[in-house]
């Protein structure tokens, strides 16, 4: 299929991002971070609102610092998609290191149903790419983009290495179950707001938050192991580190689906507190509110 001019231009830009030096990518990311509050005030407002909601006791100086650090990390992660989608594989391995991959590989070799629990950290795409380089087959959740050209580019980029199946929101849990039954490991994002009909409200930093219960549901139904993945971007060096943690113990065990879902949010809070700006504060985590509560954004 012939690509549009817009597609070819965007592809050329990101391909260039994938070839230039890390210091040059960092300079471009820094420039975009400086202008983001002016060109994307809505997104900046979302970051500010999320931080205020989740950390009501933090002083204004700390909140402002976290906001600036997050915007810097966010813009860099956008630029770095060029490296992940078009960069040399050996260079990707140098720029994106991983520890704990044996927690995934051992379960795959044992044919144990596996959910790779990947919350929305800045390095989410870097982790997905790095892990896909070590797995012959996997599937992951995917939110289709409104722009058809960018959507195509993202799908090709995320499926660049080995056999990666992309599941859109409309595929729902049925799509995940289909691959779980085949023994394909699933790269799963637990902290998405899919609206009131698909979610339950459990605390996230003490705020009732619409949260998908499917992590606990799938783990219980398939006796699947849930392996968390936490990422960090060192903005000084442009280096990502992907940390694969041991599988959650006794999950969901005897807990109800609601209790187990709340546990996931509690675990996520602890990972976020390691380095607050690394979380994806730019998305509307509290978009759906309980009945009677006002919209927060």
Short mmCIF file of N, CA, C and O in Angstrom, two decimals, residues 168-214:
data_model
loop_
_atom_site.label_atom_id
_atom_site.label_comp_id
_atom_site.label_asym_id
_atom_site.label_seq_id
_atom_site.Cartn_x
_atom_site.Cartn_y
_atom_site.Cartn_z
N UNK A 168 -6.43 -4.14 20.29
CA UNK A 168 -7.03 -2.84 20.52
C UNK A 168 -8.06 -2.94 21.64
O UNK A 168 -8.45 -4.04 22.06
N UNK A 169 -8.54 -1.79 22.08
CA UNK A 169 -9.52 -1.77 23.15
C UNK A 169 -10.77 -2.56 22.79
O UNK A 169 -11.35 -3.24 23.62
N UNK A 170 -11.15 -2.52 21.53
CA UNK A 170 -12.37 -3.22 21.12
C UNK A 170 -12.22 -4.74 21.21
O UNK A 170 -13.21 -5.46 21.29
N UNK A 171 -10.97 -5.23 21.21
CA UNK A 171 -10.76 -6.67 21.38
C UNK A 171 -11.09 -7.11 22.80
O UNK A 171 -11.50 -8.25 23.02
N UNK A 172 -10.91 -6.17 23.76
CA UNK A 172 -11.26 -6.43 25.14
C UNK A 172 -10.56 -7.63 25.74
O UNK A 172 -9.54 -8.12 25.25
N UNK A 173 -11.13 -8.12 26.81
CA UNK A 173 -10.56 -9.26 27.53
C UNK A 173 -10.59 -10.52 26.68
O UNK A 173 -9.73 -11.39 26.80
N UNK A 174 -11.58 -10.62 25.80
CA UNK A 174 -11.66 -11.82 24.94
C UNK A 174 -10.38 -12.00 24.13
O UNK A 174 -9.92 -13.13 23.94
N UNK A 175 -9.84 -10.89 23.63
CA UNK A 175 -8.61 -10.99 22.85
C UNK A 175 -7.46 -11.50 23.68
O UNK A 175 -6.67 -12.35 23.25
N UNK A 176 -7.34 -11.00 24.90
CA UNK A 176 -6.27 -11.45 25.80
C UNK A 176 -6.43 -12.93 26.11
O UNK A 176 -5.47 -13.70 26.06
N UNK A 177 -7.65 -13.34 26.41
CA UNK A 177 -7.91 -14.74 26.75
C UNK A 177 -7.54 -15.66 25.58
O UNK A 177 -7.00 -16.75 25.79
N UNK A 178 -7.80 -15.21 24.37
CA UNK A 178 -7.48 -16.02 23.20
C UNK A 178 -5.99 -16.35 23.16
O UNK A 178 -5.60 -17.50 22.88
N UNK A 179 -5.16 -15.37 23.45
CA UNK A 179 -3.72 -15.61 23.42
C UNK A 179 -3.24 -16.34 24.67
O UNK A 179 -2.31 -17.16 24.60
N UNK A 180 -3.86 -16.06 25.80
CA UNK A 180 -3.49 -16.78 27.02
C UNK A 180 -3.70 -18.28 26.84
O UNK A 180 -2.89 -19.09 27.29
N UNK A 181 -4.78 -18.65 26.20
CA UNK A 181 -5.08 -20.07 25.97
C UNK A 181 -4.05 -20.72 25.08
O UNK A 181 -3.82 -21.93 25.16
N UNK A 182 -3.41 -19.92 24.24
CA UNK A 182 -2.36 -20.43 23.36
C UNK A 182 -1.00 -20.44 24.04
O UNK A 182 0.00 -20.89 23.45
N UNK A 183 -0.93 -19.92 25.26
CA UNK A 183 0.34 -19.87 25.97
C UNK A 183 1.22 -18.69 25.60
O UNK A 183 2.42 -18.70 25.90
N UNK A 184 0.62 -17.66 24.98
CA UNK A 184 1.39 -16.49 24.58
C UNK A 184 1.43 -15.50 25.74
O UNK A 184 0.38 -15.14 26.30
N UNK A 185 2.61 -15.04 26.17
CA UNK A 185 2.68 -14.06 27.26
C UNK A 185 2.06 -12.74 26.85
O UNK A 185 2.17 -12.32 25.70
N UNK A 186 1.42 -12.08 27.80
CA UNK A 186 0.68 -10.85 27.52
C UNK A 186 1.33 -9.68 28.25
O UNK A 186 1.54 -9.73 29.47
N UNK A 187 1.65 -8.64 27.51
CA UNK A 187 2.18 -7.39 28.06
C UNK A 187 0.97 -6.51 28.35
O UNK A 187 0.33 -5.99 27.44
N UNK A 188 0.67 -6.35 29.64
CA UNK A 188 -0.63 -5.81 30.02
C UNK A 188 -0.51 -4.52 30.82
O UNK A 188 0.28 -4.43 31.76
N UNK A 189 -1.31 -3.52 30.44
CA UNK A 189 -1.32 -2.22 31.10
C UNK A 189 -2.52 -2.18 32.05
O UNK A 189 -3.67 -2.13 31.60
N UNK A 190 -2.28 -2.20 33.36
CA UNK A 190 -3.39 -2.33 34.30
C UNK A 190 -4.06 -1.03 34.69
O UNK A 190 -5.15 -1.03 35.26
N UNK A 191 -3.42 0.11 34.40
CA UNK A 191 -3.87 1.39 34.95
C UNK A 191 -4.50 2.29 33.89
O UNK A 191 -4.20 3.49 33.80
N UNK A 192 -5.39 1.72 33.09
CA UNK A 192 -6.12 2.49 32.09
C UNK A 192 -7.55 2.71 32.56
O UNK A 192 -8.14 1.86 33.23
N UNK A 193 -8.10 3.87 32.21
CA UNK A 193 -9.48 4.20 32.54
C UNK A 193 -10.33 3.92 31.31
O UNK A 193 -10.34 4.68 30.34
N UNK A 194 -11.04 2.79 31.35
CA UNK A 194 -11.90 2.40 30.23
C UNK A 194 -13.37 2.73 30.48
O UNK A 194 -14.25 2.23 29.81
N UNK A 195 -13.59 3.60 31.48
CA UNK A 195 -14.96 4.01 31.74
C UNK A 195 -15.63 3.17 32.81
O UNK A 195 -15.16 2.12 33.22
N UNK A 196 -16.79 3.65 33.22
CA UNK A 196 -17.51 3.04 34.35
C UNK A 196 -17.95 1.60 34.06
O UNK A 196 -17.93 0.75 34.96
N UNK A 197 -18.34 1.31 32.84
CA UNK A 197 -18.90 -0.01 32.53
C UNK A 197 -17.88 -1.13 32.64
O UNK A 197 -18.24 -2.27 32.94
N UNK A 198 -16.61 -0.83 32.38
CA UNK A 198 -15.58 -1.87 32.36
C UNK A 198 -14.69 -1.85 33.60
O UNK A 198 -13.75 -2.64 33.69
N UNK A 199 -14.96 -0.95 34.52
CA UNK A 199 -14.05 -0.74 35.65
C UNK A 199 -14.75 -0.91 36.98
O UNK A 199 -15.98 -0.96 37.07
N UNK A 200 -13.93 -1.00 38.02
CA UNK A 200 -14.42 -0.88 39.38
C UNK A 200 -13.63 0.24 40.05
O UNK A 200 -12.52 0.57 39.62
N UNK A 201 -14.21 0.84 41.08
CA UNK A 201 -13.54 1.95 41.76
C UNK A 201 -12.79 1.42 42.97
O UNK A 201 -13.38 0.87 43.89
N UNK A 202 -11.46 1.57 42.91
CA UNK A 202 -10.60 1.21 44.04
C UNK A 202 -9.63 2.37 44.25
O UNK A 202 -9.37 3.16 43.33
N UNK A 203 -9.05 2.49 45.44
CA UNK A 203 -8.19 3.65 45.72
C UNK A 203 -6.88 3.62 44.93
O UNK A 203 -6.26 2.58 44.74
N UNK A 204 -6.50 4.80 44.47
CA UNK A 204 -5.18 5.04 43.89
C UNK A 204 -4.71 6.35 44.50
O UNK A 204 -5.28 7.40 44.23
N UNK A 205 -3.72 6.28 45.38
CA UNK A 205 -3.32 7.41 46.20
C UNK A 205 -4.54 8.01 46.92
O UNK A 205 -4.75 9.22 46.93
N UNK A 206 -5.34 7.11 47.47
CA UNK A 206 -6.52 7.44 48.29
C UNK A 206 -7.67 8.04 47.49
O UNK A 206 -8.67 8.48 48.08
N UNK A 207 -7.58 8.05 46.17
CA UNK A 207 -8.64 8.59 45.33
C UNK A 207 -9.38 7.44 44.67
O UNK A 207 -8.74 6.60 44.01
N UNK A 208 -10.70 7.34 44.82
CA UNK A 208 -11.44 6.27 44.12
C UNK A 208 -11.22 6.41 42.61
O UNK A 208 -11.54 7.44 42.02
N UNK A 209 -10.66 5.37 42.01
CA UNK A 209 -10.23 5.45 40.61
C UNK A 209 -10.78 4.29 39.80
O UNK A 209 -10.69 3.13 40.22
N UNK A 210 -11.34 4.61 38.65
CA UNK A 210 -11.86 3.57 37.75
C UNK A 210 -10.69 2.71 37.28
O UNK A 210 -9.79 3.19 36.59
N UNK A 211 -10.70 1.45 37.67
CA UNK A 211 -9.56 0.56 37.43
C UNK A 211 -10.05 -0.74 36.83
O UNK A 211 -11.04 -1.31 37.28
N UNK A 212 -9.35 -1.22 35.81
CA UNK A 212 -9.71 -2.50 35.20
C UNK A 212 -9.46 -3.64 36.18
O UNK A 212 -8.35 -3.77 36.70
N UNK A 213 -10.46 -4.49 36.42
CA UNK A 213 -10.26 -5.62 37.34
C UNK A 213 -9.67 -6.84 36.65
O UNK A 213 -9.49 -7.88 37.28
N UNK A 214 -9.36 -6.71 35.37
CA UNK A 214 -9.01 -7.88 34.57
C UNK A 214 -7.68 -8.52 34.97
O UNK A 214 -7.47 -9.71 34.72
#
